[in-house]
Coordinates of C-alpha atoms and ligand atoms in Angstrom, one line a residue:
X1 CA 34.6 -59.9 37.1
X2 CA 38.5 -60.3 36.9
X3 CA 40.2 -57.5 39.5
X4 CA 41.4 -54.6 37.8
X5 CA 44.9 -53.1 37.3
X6 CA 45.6 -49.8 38.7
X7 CA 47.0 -48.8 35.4
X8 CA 43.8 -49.4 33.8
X9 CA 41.7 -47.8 36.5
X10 CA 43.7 -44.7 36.7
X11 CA 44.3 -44.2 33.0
X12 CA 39.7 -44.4 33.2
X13 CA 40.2 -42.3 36.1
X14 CA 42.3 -39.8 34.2
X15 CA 40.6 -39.9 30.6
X16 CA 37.0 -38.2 32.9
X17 CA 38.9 -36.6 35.4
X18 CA 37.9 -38.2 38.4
X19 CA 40.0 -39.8 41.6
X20 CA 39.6 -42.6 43.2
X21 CA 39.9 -43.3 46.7
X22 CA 42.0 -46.3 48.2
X23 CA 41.1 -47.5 51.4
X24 CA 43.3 -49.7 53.5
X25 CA 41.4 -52.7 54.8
X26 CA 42.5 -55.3 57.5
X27 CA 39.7 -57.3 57.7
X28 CA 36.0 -58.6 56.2
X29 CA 33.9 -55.6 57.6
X30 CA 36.0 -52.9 56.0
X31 CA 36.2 -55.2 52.5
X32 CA 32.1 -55.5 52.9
X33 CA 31.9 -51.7 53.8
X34 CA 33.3 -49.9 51.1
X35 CA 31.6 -52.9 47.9
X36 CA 28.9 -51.5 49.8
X37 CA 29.4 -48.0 49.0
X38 CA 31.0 -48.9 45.3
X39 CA 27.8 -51.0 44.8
X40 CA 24.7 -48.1 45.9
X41 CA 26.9 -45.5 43.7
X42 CA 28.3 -47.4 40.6
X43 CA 31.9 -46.7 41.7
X44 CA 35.1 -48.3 41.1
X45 CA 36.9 -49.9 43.9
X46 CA 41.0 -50.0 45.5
X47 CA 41.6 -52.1 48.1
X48 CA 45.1 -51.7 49.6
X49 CA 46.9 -53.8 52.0
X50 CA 49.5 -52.8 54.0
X51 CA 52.4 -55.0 55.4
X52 CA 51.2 -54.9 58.6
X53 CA 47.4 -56.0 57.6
X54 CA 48.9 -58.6 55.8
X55 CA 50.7 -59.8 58.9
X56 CA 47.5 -59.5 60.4
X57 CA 45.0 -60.8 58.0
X58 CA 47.0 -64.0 56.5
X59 CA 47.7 -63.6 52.8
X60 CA 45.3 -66.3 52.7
X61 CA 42.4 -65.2 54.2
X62 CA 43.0 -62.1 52.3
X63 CA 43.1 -63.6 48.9
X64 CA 40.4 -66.2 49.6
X65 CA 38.0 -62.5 50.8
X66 CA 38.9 -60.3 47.6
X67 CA 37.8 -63.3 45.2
X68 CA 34.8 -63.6 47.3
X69 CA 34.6 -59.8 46.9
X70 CA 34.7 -59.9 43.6
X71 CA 31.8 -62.8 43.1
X72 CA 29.5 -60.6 45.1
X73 CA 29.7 -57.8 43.7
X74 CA 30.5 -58.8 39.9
X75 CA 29.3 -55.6 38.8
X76 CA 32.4 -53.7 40.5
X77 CA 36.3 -53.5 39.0
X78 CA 38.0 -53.9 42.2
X79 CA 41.5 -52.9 41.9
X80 CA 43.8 -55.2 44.9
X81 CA 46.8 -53.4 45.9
X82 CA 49.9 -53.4 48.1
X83 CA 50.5 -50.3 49.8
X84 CA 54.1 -49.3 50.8
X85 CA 55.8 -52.2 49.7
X86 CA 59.3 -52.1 51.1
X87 CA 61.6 -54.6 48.6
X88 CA 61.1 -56.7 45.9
X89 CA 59.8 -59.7 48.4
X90 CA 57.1 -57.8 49.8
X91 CA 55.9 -56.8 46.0
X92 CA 56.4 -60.4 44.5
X93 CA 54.9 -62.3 47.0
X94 CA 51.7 -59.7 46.9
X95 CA 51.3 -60.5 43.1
X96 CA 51.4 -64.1 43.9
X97 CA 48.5 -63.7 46.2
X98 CA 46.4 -62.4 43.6
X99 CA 47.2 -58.3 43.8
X100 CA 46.9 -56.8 40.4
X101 CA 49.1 -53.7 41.4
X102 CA 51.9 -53.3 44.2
X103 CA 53.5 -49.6 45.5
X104 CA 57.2 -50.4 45.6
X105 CA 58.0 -47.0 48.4
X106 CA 61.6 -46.9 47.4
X107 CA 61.9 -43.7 49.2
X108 CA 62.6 -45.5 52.7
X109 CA 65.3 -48.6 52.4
X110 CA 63.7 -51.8 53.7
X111 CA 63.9 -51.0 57.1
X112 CA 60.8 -48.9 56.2
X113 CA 62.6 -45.9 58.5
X114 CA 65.7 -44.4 56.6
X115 CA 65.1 -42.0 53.7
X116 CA 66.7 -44.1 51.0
X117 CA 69.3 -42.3 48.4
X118 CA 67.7 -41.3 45.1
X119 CA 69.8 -44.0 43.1
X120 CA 68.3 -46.7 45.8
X121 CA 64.8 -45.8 44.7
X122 CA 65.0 -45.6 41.1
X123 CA 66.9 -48.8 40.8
X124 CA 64.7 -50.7 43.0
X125 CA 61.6 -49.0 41.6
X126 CA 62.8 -49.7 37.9
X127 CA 63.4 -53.8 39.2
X128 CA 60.1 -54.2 40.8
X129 CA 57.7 -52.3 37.7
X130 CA 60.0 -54.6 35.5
X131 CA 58.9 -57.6 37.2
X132 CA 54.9 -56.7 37.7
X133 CA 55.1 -55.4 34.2
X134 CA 55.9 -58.3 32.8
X135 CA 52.8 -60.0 34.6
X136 CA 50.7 -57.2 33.5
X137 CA 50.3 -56.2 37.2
X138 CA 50.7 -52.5 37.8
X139 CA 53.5 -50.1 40.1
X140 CA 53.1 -47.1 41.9
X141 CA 56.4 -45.8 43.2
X142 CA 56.8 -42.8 45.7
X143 CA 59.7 -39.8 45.4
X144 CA 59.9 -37.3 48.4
X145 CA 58.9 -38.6 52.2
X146 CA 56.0 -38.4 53.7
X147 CA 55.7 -36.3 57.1
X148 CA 55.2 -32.7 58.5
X149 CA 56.2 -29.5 57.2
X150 CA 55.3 -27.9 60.8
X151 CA 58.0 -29.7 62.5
X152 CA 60.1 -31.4 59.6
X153 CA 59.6 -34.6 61.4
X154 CA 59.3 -37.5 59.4
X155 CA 56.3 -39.8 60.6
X156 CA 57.9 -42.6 62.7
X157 CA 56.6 -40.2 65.7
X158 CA 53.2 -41.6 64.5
X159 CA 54.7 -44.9 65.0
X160 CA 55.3 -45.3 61.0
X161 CA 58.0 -44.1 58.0
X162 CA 60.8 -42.2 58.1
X163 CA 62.9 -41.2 61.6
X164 CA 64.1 -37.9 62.2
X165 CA 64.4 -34.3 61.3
X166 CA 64.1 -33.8 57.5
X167 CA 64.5 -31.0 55.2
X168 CA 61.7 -29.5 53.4
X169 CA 63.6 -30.5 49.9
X170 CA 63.1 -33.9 51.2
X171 CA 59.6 -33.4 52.6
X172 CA 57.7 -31.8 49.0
X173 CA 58.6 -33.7 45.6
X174 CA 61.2 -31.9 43.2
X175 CA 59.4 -31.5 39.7
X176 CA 62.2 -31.9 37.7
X177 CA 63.1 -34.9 39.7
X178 CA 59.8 -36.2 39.4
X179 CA 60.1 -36.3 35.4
X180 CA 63.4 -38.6 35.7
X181 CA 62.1 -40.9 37.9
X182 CA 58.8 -41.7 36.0
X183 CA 60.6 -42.0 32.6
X184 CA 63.3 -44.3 34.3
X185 CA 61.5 -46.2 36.7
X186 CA 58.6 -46.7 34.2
X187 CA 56.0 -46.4 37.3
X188 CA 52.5 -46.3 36.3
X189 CA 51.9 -43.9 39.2
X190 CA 53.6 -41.6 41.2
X191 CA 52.7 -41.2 45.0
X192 CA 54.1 -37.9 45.8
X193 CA 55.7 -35.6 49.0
X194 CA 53.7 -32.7 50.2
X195 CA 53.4 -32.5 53.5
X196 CA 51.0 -34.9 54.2
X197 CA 51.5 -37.6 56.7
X198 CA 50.3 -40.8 57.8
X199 CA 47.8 -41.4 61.3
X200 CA 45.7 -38.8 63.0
X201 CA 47.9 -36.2 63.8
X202 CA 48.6 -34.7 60.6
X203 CA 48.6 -30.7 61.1
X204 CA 48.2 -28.7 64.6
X205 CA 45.7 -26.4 62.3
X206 CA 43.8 -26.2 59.7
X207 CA 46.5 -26.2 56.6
X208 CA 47.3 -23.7 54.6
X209 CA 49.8 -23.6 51.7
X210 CA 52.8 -22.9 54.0
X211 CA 52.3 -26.6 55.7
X212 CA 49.8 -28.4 52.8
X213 CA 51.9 -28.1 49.5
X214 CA 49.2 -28.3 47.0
X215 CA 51.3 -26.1 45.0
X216 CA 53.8 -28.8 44.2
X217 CA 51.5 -31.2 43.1
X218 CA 49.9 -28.5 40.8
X219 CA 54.0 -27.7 39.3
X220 CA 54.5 -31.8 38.7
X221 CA 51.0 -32.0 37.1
X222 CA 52.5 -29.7 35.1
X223 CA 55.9 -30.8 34.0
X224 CA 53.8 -34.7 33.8
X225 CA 50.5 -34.5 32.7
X226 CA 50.5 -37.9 31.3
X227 CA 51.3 -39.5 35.1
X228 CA 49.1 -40.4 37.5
X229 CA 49.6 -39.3 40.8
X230 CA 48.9 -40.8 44.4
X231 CA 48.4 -38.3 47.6
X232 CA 49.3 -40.5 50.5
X233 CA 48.1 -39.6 54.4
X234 CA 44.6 -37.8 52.7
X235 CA 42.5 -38.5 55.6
X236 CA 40.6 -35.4 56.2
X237 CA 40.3 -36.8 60.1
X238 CA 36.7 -35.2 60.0
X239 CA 35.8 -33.3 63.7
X240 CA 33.0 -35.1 63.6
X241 CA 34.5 -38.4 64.0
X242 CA 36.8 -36.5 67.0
X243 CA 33.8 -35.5 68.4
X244 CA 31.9 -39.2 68.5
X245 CA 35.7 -40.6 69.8
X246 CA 36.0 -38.3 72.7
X247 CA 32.3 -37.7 73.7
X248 CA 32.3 -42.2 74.6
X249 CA 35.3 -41.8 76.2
X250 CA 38.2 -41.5 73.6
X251 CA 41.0 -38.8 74.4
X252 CA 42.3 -37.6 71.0
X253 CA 43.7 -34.2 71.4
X254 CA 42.4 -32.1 68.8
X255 CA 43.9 -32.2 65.1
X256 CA 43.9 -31.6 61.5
X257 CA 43.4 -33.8 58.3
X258 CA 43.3 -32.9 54.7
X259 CA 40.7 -30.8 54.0
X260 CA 38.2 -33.4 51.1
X261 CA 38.5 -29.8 49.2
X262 CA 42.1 -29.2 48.7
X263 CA 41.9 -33.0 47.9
X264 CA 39.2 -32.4 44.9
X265 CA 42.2 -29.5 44.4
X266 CA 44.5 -32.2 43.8
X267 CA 42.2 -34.3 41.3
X268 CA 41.8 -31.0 39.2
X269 CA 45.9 -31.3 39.0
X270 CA 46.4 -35.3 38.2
X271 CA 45.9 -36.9 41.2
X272 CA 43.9 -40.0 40.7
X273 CA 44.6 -42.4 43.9
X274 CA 43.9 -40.8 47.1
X275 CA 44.9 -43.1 50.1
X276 CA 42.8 -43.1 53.0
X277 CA 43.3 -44.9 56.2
X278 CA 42.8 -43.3 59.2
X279 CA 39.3 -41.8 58.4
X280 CA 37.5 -45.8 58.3
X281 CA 39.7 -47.0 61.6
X282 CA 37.9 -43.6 63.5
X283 CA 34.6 -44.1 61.8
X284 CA 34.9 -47.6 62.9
X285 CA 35.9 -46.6 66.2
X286 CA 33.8 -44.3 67.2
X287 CA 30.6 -46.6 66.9
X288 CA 32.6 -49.4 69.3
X289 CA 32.8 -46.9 71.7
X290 CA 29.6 -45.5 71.0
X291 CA 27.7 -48.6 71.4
X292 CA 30.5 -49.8 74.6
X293 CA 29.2 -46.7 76.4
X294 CA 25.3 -46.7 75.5
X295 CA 25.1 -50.2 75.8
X296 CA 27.4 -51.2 78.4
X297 CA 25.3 -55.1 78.8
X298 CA 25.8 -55.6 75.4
X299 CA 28.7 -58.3 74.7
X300 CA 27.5 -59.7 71.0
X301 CA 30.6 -58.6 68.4
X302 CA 28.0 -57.9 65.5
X303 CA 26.3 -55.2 67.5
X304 CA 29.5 -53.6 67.7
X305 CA 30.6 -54.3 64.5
X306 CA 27.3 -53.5 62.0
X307 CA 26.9 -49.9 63.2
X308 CA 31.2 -50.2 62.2
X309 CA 30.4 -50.6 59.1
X310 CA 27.8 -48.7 58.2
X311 CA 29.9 -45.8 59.3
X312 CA 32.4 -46.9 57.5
X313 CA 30.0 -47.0 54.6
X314 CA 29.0 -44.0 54.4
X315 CA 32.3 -42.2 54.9
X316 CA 32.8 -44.9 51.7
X317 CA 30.4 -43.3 49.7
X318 CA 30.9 -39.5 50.5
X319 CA 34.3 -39.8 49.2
X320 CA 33.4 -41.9 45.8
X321 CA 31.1 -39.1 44.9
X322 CA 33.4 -35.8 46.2
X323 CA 36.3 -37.4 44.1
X324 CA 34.1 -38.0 41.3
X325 CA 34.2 -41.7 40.7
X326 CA 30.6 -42.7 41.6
X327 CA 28.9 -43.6 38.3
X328 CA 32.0 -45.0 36.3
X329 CA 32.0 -48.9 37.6
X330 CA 29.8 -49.6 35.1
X331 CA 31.7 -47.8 32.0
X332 CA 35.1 -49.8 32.8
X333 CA 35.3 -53.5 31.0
X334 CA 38.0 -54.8 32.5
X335 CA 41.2 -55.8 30.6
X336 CA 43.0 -59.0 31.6
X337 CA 46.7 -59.1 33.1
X338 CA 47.9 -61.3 29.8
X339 CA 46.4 -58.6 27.6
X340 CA 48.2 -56.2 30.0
X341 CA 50.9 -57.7 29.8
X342 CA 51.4 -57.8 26.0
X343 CA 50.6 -53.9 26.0
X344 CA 53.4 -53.5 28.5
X345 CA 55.8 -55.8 26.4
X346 CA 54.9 -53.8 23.2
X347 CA 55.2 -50.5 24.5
X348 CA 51.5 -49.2 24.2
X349 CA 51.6 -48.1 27.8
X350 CA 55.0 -46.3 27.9
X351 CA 54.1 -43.0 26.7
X352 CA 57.5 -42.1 25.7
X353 CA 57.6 -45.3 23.2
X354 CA 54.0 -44.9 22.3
X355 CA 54.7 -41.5 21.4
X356 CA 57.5 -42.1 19.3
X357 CA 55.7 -45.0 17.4
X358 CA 52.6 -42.7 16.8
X359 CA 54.6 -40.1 15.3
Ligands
LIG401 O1 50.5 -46.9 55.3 C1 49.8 -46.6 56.2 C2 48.5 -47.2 56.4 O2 47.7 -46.4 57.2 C3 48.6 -48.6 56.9 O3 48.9 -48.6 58.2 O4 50.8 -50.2 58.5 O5 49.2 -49.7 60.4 O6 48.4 -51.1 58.5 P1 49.4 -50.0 59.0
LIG402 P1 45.9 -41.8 56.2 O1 46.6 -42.2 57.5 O2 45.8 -40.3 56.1 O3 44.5 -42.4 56.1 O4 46.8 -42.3 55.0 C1 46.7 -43.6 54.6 C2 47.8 -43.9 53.6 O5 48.4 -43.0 53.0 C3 48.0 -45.3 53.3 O6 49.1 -45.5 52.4
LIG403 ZN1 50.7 -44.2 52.6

C-alpha cells in the first residue's frame, strides 16, 4: 500500500471522530512495534521523525525501513511524517525521502530556541504548505509554544524548544489567531499551545485546568471545526513505567504526563494527531534495565531489545483503541499524492474555496 497523507488520514479521522496517535521512532524496533499494534487492532499508522532521529537514523536507512514497513504490513495506511521541521530545508528534503506530510513549527526561528514573530510563522508556514501542496504531501503548522504553565518556562530546560520565561499569551493558542493563521497559511493541521511540554517532566502534579488548558483547545475547536488539530508533548508518562525505571535502578524524580482522559477530552474537541514520544523511550527503557538488573550475565542485544518492543507494543495498542482508531485501517483506501495533488491545485481541499464553489 502507498503511505498515506496526513490530510487524508485526519480528514478519515475526523469524518468518525477518532484520533490518532503519532509516535516518534528512531530506529527498526520502534517502526516493528507500533505495525505491530496497528496490525492485531486494524488501526491506522503515523510515524514521525524528528530532526534529531534523522541525524541519527540516516535518511536512508529510514526511507529504505518505512517502504519495508509498508510491504509487511500492506494491509496498514502508514502516514510518514516530519515532526518539528525548522525551515523549508528540513521540510523539502523530508518529502524527498519519501514523507508524505512534514510539520513546518514556525513558532521557533530556525535555531529551534527563539519564539519566532507571528509574521515569521505565517510566511514561512504559508511557503512550505505551498510547496508540499503542490506534491500533494500534507502540512501541519504549530501557533503558540510549547512549555509549562507552572513556571512559564519554555522547554529548552528539558533540553528542547523555546529558551526562557514566556507569557501565558504565548504559552496557550489565541483562537482568533488561530482562524487567521489556518486560512492564510492553508495548513492542513494545526498543532496547538496549551501547556503541554515535550520530555518527562511535564507537570509537578497531576494537571488541572489552571496548568493543562484543555479549555483552549475546546474555544479553537469552536471558532474551527473544519481544522484538525495536533496536541504535542501528550505523553501521559504513566507511573507505572516510573515505577519499572526506578525499581532496576533508574532515578526519575516523580512527575506528571497528560492524563489519556483529558486526551480522549481533546479528540471529543478536534484533536486528531496526538504526539507521543516520551511514553515508548520509558516503555522501552524500563525493560533494558529490567532485564540489565535480573539478568545481569546476559550480553545478547535481542534479549534486551524483544521484551523493548513488546512493551512498546502494547503501550502501541492501548492508545489506538482509547483514541478510537483501532478498527479504521481497513475502511481507508488510500489516495495517491498526484491525485492529492490535483485536489490541492483545484481547491477541493481548501474549505474556504470549496465552500464558495459549493454554494
Ligand atoms: O519533538 C520532540 C520529540 O520527542 C523528538 O525528540 O528531538 O530528541 O528526537 P528528539
Ligand atoms: P512527548 O515528549 O510528550 O512524548 O511529546 C512528543 C511530541 O510532541 C513530539 O513532537
Ligand atoms: Zn512536538
Amino acid at each position: 500500500m502507498a503511505h498515506i497523507t496526513l490530510r487524508q488520514l485526519l480528514d478519515h479521522a475526523a469524518e468518525r471522530g477518532y484520533g490518532v496517535p503519532a509516535f516518534n521512532i528512531n530506529n527498526m524496533e520502534q517502526g516493528l512495534a507500533i505495525l505491530e499494534a496497528a496490525s492485531a487492532c486494524d488501526a491506522p499508522v503515523i510515524i514521525q521523525v524528528s530532526r534529531g532521529a534523522r541525524a541519527y537514523a540516516n535518511d536512508q536507512m529510514l526511507a529504505a525501513m518505512m517502504e519495508a514497513l509498508a510491504k509487511i504490513y500492506p494491509q496498514i495506511p502508514i502516514c510518514v511524517h516530519q515532526d518539528h521541521g525548522n525551515d523549508e530545508a528540513t521540510c523539502l528534503s523530508a518529502l524527498r525521502h519519501g514523507f508524505t506530510s512534514v510539520m513546518m513549527d514556525g513558532s521557533l526561528l530556525a535555531d529551534a530556541r527563539t519564539p519566532a514573530s507571528y509574521g515569521y510563522n505565517l510566511a514561512i508556514t504559508a511557503r512550505v504548505a505551498g510547496m508540499a501542496h503542490a506534491v500533494g504531501a500534507s502540512v501541519e503548522g504549530e501557533l503558540g509554544v510549547l512549555g509549562s504553565l507552572e513556571t512559564g518556562q519554555g522547554e529548552a530546560e528539558d533540553g528542547h524548544g523555546a529558551e526562557g520565561v514566556l507569557a501565558r499569551d504565548q504559552l496557550v493558542t489565541d483562537p482568533a489567531q488561530a482562524v487567521d493563521f489556518v486560512a492564510a497559511t492553508k495548513v492542513d493541521a494545526l498543532a496547538i499551545a496549551c501547556g503541554t511540554s515535550h520530555g518527562a517532566y511535564k507537570f509537578s502534579r497531576r494537571p488541572d485546568g489552571a496548568i493543562l488548558a484543555m479549555d483552549a483547545i475546546e474555544q479553537i475547536h469552536r471558532r474551527l471545526p473544519n481544522t484538525h488539530l495536533v496536541m504535542h508533548g501528550s505523553s501521559s508518562v504513566p507511573q507505572a513505567f516510573q515505577d519499572v525505571i526506578n525499581r532496576f535502578g533508574g532515578a526519575m524524580p516523580q512527575t506528571w504526563g497528560v492524563p489519556v482522559e483529558e486526551i480522549e477530552r481533546g479528540i471529543r474537541h478536534g484533536v486528531r494527531k496526538v504526539n507521543i514520544d516520551t511514553d515508548c523511550r520509558m516503555a522501552m527503557t524500563g525493560q533494558f534495565r529490567r532485564v540489565a538488573t535480573e539478568q545481569p550475565e546476559e550480553f545478547d542485544p535481542r534479549k534486551f531489545l524483544k521484551p523493548a518492543m513488546d512493551a512498546m507494543r502494547d503501550l502501541c495498542r492501548d492508545r489506538f483503541e482509547r483514541f478510537g482508531a483501532a478498527g479504521n485501517a481497513s475502511k481507508i483506501k488510500v489516495i495517491p499524492l498526484d491525485e492529492m495533488a490535483r485536489r490541492y491545485a483545484a481547491g477541493r481541499l481548501d474549505p474556504a474555496i470549496a465552500a464558495a464553489q459549493a454554494a
